mmCIF file of C-alpha atoms in Angstrom:
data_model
loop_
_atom_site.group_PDB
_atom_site.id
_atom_site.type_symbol
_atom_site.label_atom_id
_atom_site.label_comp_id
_atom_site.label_asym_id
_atom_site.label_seq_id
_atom_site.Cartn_x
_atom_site.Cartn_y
_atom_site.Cartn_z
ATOM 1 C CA UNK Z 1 28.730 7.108 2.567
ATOM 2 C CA UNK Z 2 27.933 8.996 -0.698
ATOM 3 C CA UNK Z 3 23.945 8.951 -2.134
ATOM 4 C CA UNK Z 4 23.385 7.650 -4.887
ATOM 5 C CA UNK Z 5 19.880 7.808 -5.597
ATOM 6 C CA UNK Z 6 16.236 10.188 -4.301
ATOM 7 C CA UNK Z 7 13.579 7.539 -3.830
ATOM 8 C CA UNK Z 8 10.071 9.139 -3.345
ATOM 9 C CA UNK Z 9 7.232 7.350 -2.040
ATOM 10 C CA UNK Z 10 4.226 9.898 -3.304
ATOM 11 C CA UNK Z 11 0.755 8.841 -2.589
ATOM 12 C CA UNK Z 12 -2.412 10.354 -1.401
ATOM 13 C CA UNK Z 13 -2.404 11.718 1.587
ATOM 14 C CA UNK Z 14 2.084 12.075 2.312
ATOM 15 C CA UNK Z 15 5.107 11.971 0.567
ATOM 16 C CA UNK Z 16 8.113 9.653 1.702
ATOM 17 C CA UNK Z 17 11.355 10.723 0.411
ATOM 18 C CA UNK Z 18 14.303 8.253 1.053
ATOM 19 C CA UNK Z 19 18.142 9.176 0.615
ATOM 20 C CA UNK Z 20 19.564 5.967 -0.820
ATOM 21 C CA UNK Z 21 23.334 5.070 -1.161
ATOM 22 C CA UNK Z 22 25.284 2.152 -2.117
ATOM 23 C CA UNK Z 23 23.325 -1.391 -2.525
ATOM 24 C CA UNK Z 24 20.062 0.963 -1.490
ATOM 25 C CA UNK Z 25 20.965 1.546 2.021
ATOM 26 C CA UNK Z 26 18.657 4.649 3.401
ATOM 27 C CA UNK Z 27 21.002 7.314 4.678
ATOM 28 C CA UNK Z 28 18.278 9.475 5.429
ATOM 29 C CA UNK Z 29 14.358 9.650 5.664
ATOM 30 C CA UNK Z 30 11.533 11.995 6.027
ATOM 31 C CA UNK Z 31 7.783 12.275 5.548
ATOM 32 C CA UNK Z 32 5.712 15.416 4.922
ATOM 33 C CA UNK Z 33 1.810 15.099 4.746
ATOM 34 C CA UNK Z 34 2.128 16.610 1.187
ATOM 35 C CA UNK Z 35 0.626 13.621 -0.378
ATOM 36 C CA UNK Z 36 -1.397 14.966 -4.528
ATOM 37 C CA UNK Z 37 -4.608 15.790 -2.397
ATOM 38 C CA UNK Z 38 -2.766 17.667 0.567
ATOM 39 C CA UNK Z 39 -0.167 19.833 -1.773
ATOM 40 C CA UNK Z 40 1.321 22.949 -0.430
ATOM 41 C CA UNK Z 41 -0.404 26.368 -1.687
ATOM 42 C CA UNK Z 42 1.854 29.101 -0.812
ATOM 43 C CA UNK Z 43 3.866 30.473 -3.427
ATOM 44 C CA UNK Z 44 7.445 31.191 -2.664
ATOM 45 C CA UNK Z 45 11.031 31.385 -4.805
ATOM 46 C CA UNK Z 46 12.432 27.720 -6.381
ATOM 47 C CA UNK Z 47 15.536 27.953 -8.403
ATOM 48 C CA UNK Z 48 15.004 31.399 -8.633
ATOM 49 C CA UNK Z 49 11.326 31.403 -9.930
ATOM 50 C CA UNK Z 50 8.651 32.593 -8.264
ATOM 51 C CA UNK Z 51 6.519 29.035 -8.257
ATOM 52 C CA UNK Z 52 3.073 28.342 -6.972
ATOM 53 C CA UNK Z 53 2.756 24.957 -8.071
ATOM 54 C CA UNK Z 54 2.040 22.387 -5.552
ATOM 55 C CA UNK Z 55 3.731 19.698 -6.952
ATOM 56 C CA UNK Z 56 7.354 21.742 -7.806
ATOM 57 C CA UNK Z 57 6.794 23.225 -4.150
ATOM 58 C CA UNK Z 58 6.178 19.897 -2.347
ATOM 59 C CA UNK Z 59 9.209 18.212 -3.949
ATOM 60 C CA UNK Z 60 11.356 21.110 -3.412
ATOM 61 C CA UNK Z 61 10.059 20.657 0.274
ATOM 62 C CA UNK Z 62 11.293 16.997 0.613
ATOM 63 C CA UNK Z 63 14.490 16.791 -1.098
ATOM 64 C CA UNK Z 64 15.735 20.476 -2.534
ATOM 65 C CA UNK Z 65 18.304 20.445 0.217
ATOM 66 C CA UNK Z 66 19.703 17.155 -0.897
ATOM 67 C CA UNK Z 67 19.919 18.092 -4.669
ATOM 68 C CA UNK Z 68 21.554 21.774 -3.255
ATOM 69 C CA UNK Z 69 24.170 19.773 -1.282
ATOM 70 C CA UNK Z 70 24.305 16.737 -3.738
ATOM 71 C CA UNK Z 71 23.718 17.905 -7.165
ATOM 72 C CA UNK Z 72 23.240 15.272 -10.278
ATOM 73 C CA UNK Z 73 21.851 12.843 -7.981
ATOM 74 C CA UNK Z 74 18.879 10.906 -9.898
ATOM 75 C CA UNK Z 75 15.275 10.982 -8.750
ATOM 76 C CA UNK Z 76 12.936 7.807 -8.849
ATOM 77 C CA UNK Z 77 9.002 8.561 -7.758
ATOM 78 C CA UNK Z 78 5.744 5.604 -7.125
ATOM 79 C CA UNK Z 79 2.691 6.459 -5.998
ATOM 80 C CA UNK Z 80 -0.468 8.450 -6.954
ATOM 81 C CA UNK Z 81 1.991 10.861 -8.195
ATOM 82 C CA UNK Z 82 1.849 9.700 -11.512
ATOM 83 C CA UNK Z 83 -2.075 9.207 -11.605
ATOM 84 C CA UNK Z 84 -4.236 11.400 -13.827
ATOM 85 C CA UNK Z 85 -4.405 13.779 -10.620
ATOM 86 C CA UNK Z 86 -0.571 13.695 -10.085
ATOM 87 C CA UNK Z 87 2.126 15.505 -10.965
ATOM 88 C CA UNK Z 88 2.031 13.493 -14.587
ATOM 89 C CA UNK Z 89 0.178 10.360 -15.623
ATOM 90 C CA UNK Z 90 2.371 7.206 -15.824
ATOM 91 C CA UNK Z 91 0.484 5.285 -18.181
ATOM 92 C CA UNK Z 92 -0.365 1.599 -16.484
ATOM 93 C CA UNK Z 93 2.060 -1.501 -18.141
ATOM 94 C CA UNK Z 94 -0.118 -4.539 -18.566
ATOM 95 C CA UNK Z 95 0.488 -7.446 -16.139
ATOM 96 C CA UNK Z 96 2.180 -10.113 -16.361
ATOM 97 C CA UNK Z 97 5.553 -6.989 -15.570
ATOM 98 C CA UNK Z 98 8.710 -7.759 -13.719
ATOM 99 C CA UNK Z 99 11.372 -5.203 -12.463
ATOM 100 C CA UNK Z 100 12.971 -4.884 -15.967
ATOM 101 C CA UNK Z 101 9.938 -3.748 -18.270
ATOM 102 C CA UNK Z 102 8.651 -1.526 -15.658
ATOM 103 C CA UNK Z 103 12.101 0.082 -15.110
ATOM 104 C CA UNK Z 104 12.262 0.467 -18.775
ATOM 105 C CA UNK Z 105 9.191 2.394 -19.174
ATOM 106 C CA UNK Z 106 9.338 5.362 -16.300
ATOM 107 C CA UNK Z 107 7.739 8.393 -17.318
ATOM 108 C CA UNK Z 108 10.057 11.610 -16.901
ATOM 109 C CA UNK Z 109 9.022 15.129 -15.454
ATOM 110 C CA UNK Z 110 11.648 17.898 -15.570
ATOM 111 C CA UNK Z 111 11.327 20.093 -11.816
ATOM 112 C CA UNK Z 112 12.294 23.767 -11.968
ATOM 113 C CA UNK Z 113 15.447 22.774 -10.558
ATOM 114 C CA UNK Z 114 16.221 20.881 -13.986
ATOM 115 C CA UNK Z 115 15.824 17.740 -12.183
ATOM 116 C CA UNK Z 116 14.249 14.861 -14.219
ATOM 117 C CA UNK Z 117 11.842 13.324 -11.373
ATOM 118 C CA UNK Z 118 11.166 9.734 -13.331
ATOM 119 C CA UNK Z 119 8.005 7.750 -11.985
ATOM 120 C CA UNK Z 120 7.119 4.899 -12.406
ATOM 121 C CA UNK Z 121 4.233 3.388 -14.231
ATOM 122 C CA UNK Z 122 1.198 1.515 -12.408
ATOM 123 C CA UNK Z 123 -0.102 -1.766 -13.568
ATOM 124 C CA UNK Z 124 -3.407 -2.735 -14.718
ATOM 125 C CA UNK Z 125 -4.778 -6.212 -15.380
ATOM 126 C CA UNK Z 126 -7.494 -6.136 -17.823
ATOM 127 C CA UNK Z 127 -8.583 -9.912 -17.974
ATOM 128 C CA UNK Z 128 -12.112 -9.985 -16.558
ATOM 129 C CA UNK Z 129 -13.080 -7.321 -14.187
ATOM 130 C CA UNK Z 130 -10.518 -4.276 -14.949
ATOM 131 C CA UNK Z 131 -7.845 -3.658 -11.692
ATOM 132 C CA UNK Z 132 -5.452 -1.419 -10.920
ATOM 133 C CA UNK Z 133 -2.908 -0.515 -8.465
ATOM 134 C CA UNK Z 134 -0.253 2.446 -8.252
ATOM 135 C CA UNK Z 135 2.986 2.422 -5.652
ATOM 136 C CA UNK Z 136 1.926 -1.366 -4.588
ATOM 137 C CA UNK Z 137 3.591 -2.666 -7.436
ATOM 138 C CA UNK Z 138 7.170 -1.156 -6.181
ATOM 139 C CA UNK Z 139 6.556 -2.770 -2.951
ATOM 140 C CA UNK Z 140 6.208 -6.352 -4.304
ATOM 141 C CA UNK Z 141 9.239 -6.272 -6.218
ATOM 142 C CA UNK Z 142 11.059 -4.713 -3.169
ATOM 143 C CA UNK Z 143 10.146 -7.887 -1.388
ATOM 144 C CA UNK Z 144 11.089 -10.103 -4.613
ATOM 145 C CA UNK Z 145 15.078 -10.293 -4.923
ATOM 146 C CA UNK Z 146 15.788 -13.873 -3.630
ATOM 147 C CA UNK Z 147 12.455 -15.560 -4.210
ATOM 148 C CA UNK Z 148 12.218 -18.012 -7.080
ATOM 149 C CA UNK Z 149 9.127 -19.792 -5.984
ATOM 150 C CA UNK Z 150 5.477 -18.871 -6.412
ATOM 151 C CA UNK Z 151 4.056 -16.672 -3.936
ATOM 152 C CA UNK Z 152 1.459 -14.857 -3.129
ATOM 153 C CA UNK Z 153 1.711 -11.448 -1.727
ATOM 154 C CA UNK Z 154 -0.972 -9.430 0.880
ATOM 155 C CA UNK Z 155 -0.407 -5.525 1.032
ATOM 156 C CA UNK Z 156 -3.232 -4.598 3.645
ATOM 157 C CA UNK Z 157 -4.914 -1.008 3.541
ATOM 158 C CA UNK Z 158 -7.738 1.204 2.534
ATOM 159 C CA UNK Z 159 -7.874 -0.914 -0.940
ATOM 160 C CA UNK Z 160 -5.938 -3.971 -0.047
ATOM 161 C CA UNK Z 161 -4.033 -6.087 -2.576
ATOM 162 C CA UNK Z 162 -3.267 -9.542 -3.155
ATOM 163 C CA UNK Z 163 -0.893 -10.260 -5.677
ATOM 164 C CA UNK Z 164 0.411 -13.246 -7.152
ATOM 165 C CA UNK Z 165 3.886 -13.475 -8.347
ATOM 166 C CA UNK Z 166 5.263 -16.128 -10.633
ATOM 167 C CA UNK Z 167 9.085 -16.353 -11.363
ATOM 168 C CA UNK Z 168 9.335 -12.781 -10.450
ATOM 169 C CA UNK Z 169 6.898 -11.345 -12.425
ATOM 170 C CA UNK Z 170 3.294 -10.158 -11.179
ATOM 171 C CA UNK Z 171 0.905 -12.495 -13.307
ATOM 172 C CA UNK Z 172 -2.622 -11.360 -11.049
ATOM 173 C CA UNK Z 173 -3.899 -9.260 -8.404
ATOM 174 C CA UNK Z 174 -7.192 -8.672 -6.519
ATOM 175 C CA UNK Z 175 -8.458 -5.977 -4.926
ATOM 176 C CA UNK Z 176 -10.406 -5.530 -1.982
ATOM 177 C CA UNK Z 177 -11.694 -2.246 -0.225
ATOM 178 C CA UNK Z 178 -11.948 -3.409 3.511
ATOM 179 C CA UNK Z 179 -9.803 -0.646 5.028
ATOM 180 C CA UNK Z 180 -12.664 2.259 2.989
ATOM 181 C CA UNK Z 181 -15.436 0.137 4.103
ATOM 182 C CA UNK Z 182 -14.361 -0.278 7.464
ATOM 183 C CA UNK Z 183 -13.652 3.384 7.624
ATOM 184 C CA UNK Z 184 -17.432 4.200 5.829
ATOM 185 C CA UNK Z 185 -19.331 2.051 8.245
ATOM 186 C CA UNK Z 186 -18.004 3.346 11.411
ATOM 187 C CA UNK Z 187 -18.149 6.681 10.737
ATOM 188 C CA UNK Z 188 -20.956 7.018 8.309
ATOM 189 C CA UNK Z 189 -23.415 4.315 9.507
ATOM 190 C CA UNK Z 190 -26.010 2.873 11.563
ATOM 191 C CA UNK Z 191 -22.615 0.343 12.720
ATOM 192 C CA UNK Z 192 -20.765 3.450 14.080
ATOM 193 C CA UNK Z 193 -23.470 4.812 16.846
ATOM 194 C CA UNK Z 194 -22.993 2.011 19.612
ATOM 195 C CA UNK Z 195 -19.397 1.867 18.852
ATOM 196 C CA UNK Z 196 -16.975 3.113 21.433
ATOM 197 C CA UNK Z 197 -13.076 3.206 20.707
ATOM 198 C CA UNK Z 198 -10.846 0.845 22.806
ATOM 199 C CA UNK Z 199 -7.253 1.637 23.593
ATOM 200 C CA UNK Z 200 -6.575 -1.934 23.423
ATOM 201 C CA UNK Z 201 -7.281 -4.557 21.126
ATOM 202 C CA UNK Z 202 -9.871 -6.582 21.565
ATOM 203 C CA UNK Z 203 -8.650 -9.741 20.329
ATOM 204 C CA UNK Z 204 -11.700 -11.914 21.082
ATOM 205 C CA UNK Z 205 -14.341 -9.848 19.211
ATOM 206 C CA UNK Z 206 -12.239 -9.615 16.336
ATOM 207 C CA UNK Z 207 -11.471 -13.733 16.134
ATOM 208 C CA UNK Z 208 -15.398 -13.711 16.588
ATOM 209 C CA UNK Z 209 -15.773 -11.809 13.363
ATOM 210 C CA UNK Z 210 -13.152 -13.606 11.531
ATOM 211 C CA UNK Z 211 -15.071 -16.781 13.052
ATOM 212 C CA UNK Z 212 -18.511 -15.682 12.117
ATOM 213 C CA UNK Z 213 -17.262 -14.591 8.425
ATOM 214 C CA UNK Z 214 -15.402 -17.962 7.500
ATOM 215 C CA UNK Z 215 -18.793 -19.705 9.534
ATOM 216 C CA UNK Z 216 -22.182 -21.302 7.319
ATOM 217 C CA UNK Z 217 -23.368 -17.879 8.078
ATOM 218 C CA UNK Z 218 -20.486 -15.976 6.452
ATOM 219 C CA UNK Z 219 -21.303 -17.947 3.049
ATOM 220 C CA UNK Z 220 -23.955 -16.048 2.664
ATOM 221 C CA UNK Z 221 -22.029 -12.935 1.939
ATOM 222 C CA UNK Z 222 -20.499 -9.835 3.672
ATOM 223 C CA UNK Z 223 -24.253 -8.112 3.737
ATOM 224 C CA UNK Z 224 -25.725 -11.062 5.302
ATOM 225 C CA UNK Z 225 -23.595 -10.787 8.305
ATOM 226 C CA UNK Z 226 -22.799 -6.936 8.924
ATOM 227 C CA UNK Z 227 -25.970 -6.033 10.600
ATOM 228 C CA UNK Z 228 -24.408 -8.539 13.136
ATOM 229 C CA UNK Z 229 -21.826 -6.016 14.619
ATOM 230 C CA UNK Z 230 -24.868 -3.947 15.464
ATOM 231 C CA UNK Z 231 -27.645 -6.746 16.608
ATOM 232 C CA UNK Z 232 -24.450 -8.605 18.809
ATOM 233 C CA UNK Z 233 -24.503 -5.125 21.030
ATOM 234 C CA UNK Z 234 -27.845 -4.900 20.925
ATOM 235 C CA UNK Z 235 -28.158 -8.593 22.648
ATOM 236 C CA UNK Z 236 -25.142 -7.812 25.151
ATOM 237 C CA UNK Z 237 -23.046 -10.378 23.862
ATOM 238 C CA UNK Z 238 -20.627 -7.369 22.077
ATOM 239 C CA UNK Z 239 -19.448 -4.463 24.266
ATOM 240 C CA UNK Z 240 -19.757 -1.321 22.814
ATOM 241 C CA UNK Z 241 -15.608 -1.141 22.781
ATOM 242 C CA UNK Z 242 -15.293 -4.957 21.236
ATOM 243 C CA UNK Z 243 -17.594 -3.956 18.717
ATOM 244 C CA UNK Z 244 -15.001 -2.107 16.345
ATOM 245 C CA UNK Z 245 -12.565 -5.007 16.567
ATOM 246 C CA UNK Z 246 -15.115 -7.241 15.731
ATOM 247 C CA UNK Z 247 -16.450 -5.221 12.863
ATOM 248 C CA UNK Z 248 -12.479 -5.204 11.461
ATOM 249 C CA UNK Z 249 -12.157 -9.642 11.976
ATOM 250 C CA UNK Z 250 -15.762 -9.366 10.228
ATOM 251 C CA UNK Z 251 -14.194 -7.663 7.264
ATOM 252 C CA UNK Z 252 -10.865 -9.154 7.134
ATOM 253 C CA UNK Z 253 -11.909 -12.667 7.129
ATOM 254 C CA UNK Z 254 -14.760 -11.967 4.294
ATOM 255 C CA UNK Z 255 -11.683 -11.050 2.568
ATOM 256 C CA UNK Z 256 -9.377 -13.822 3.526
ATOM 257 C CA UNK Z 257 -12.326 -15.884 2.652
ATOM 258 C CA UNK Z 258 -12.168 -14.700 -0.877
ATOM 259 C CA UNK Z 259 -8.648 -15.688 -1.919
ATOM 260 C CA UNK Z 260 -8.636 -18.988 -4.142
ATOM 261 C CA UNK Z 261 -7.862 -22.343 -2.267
ATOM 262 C CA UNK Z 262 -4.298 -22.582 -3.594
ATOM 263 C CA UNK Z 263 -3.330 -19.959 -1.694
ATOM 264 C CA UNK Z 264 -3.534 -21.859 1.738
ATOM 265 C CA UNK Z 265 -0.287 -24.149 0.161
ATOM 266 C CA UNK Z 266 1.794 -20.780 -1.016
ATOM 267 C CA UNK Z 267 3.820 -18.649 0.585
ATOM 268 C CA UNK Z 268 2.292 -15.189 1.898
ATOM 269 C CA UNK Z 269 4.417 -12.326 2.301
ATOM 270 C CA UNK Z 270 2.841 -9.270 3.713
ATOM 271 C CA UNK Z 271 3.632 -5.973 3.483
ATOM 272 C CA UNK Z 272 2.576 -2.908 5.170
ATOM 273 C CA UNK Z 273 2.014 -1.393 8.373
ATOM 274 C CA UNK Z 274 2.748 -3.539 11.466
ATOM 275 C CA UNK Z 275 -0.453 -2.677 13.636
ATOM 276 C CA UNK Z 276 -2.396 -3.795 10.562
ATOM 277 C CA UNK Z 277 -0.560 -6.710 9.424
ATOM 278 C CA UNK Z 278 -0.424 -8.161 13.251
ATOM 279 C CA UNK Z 279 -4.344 -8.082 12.301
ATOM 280 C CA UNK Z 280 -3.811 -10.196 9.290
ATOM 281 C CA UNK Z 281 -1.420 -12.527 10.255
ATOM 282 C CA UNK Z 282 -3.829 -13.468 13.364
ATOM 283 C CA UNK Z 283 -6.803 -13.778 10.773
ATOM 284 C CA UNK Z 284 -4.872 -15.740 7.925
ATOM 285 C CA UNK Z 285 -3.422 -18.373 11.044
ATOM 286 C CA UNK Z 286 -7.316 -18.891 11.478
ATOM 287 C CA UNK Z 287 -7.735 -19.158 8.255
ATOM 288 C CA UNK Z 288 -5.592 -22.279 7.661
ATOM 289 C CA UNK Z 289 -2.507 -20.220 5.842
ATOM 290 C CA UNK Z 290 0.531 -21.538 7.389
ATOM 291 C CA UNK Z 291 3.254 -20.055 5.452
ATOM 292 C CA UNK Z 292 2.951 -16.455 6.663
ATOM 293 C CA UNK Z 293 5.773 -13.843 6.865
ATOM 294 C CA UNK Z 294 6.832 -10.151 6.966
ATOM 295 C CA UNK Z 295 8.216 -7.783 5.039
ATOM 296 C CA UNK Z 296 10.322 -4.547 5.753
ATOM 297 C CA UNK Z 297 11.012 -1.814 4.196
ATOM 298 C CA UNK Z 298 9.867 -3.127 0.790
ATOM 299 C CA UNK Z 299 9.453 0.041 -0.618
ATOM 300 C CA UNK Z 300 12.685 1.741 -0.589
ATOM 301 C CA UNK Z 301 14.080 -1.708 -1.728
ATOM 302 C CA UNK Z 302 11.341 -1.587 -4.773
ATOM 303 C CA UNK Z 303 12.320 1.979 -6.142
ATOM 304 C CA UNK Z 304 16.345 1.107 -5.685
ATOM 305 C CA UNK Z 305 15.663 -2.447 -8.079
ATOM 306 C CA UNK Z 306 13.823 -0.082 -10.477
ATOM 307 C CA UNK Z 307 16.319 2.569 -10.396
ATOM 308 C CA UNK Z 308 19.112 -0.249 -10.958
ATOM 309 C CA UNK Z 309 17.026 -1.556 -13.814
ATOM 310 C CA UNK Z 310 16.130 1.777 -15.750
ATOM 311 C CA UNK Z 311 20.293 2.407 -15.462
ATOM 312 C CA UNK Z 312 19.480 5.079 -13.237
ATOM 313 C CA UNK Z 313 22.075 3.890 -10.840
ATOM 314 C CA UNK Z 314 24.500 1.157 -10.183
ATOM 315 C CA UNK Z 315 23.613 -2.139 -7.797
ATOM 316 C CA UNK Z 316 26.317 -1.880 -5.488
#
């Protein structure tokens, strides 16, 4: 089956590059932990220039082969590679966006190789209390083809995002940074010291702490109730290996707790990886959110719709 299409999945900390042919079937995969913080340093020979440039030498890394054996093919990038720290900034596009206006307004950057890499823009919502989000966007319209109701759409993580789609166009999206905080407070704070790491999941602490945050004493807020994951162990009613899990429900279900109302009667498709999501599903179902599914490979599917939209390639 012939390629038709280098999808790159360029964030932080690794770069997913995706080998795409006909209809967006991947023909071939790989990851390298070359994400815009974690770029290669040492210089060596691209298209027969001596680069140093982490950016030109990380690409070259994930795909040079394929453009060497498969020359012409077209290049589509998401991710933090087109923040101001990236390769080159993709100016944000204003919500409400669908696949068409974002597909018409990629941002181009010619490689050594004389390769036009084009990336696509994030989106920004600027009613209220400024938000933004960068490679998320791709994966909600990768999940989008088929869907013509409302729904709303969870992408768990460091920053998670909720987004709300309308007719196939993102209208709003929250933000909320569990995943960081989780991360902060185990390893930074006074939380972390009676922790101990479980090689199972402990799946009654953390429907305690989904429990406790959706309880009268979760209403008082996500400070009120943290020093809880510390004064539970300190009672013996936590062990010190249910104690992470219990910290995670905690968090989760202060966020769950902070979607709007409506959400419990729309669809919720979430996207992301399965440990986590498992996590989320179990909190939303005790949550009252009935309408909960998954989502695979939402990506690759998000940066062949935008390819097909920006003419970069054809659907089928």
């Amino acid at each position: 089956m012939q390629a038709q299409l280098i999808a790159l999945d360029w964030g932080t900390s690794s770069l997913r590059a995706y080998k795409l042919g006909p209809a967006g079937v991947v023909l071939e995969q790989r990851s390298l932990a070359s994400g815009i913080m974690h770029l290669p340093s040492e210089a060596r020979e691209i298209a027969g220039v001596l680069c140093s440039d982490g950016f030109e030498l990380a690409f070259d890394a994930a795909c040079g082969d394929w453009l060497e054996a498969e020359p012409g093919l077209p290049v589509i990038a998401c991710g933090m590679v087109g923040s101001a720290q990236g390769w080159s900034e993709a100016a944000y596009r204003n919500t409400p966006v669908d696949v068409a206006s974002l597909g018409q307004a990629l941002h181009k950057v010619l490689s050594l190789r004389g390769v036009e890499v084009h990336i696509v823009p994030g989106v920004i919502e600027q009613v209220g209390l400024p938000n933004v989000m960068r490679g998320e966007e791709t994966q909600v319209l990768g999940v989008l083809p088929g869907l013509e109701t409302e729904v709303l759409i969870g992408l768990p993580g460091s920053h998670s995002k909720w987004v709300e789609v309308v007719g196939g166009r993102i209208t709003h999206f929250d933000t909320f940074m569990t995943g960081e905080v989780f991360a902060v407070l185990s390893k930074h704070s006074l939380l972390g010291r009676t922790q101990k790491p479980s090689e199972t999941f402990q799946a009654d602490a953390f429907d305690r702490g989904v429990h406790v945050a959706l309880s009268d004493e979760g209403e008082r807020g996500v400070l009120s109730t943290l020093f809880s994951a510390r004064t539970l162990g300190l009672t013996a009613q936590l062990l010190p290996e249910q104690q992470p899990d219990y910290l995670s429900g905690l968090l989760i279900g202060h966020e769950l707790a902070g979607l709007p109302d409506r959400a419990k009667h729309l669809p919720i498709i979430l996207v992301g990886a399965a440990p986590l999501c498992a996590r989320y599903q179990r909190a939303l179902a005790r949550c009252g959110f009935a309408h909960v599914s998954l989502a695979q490979e939402a990506t690759e599917r998000g940066l062949w719709q935008l390819a097909v939209a920006a003419g970069l390639t054809q659907p089928v």
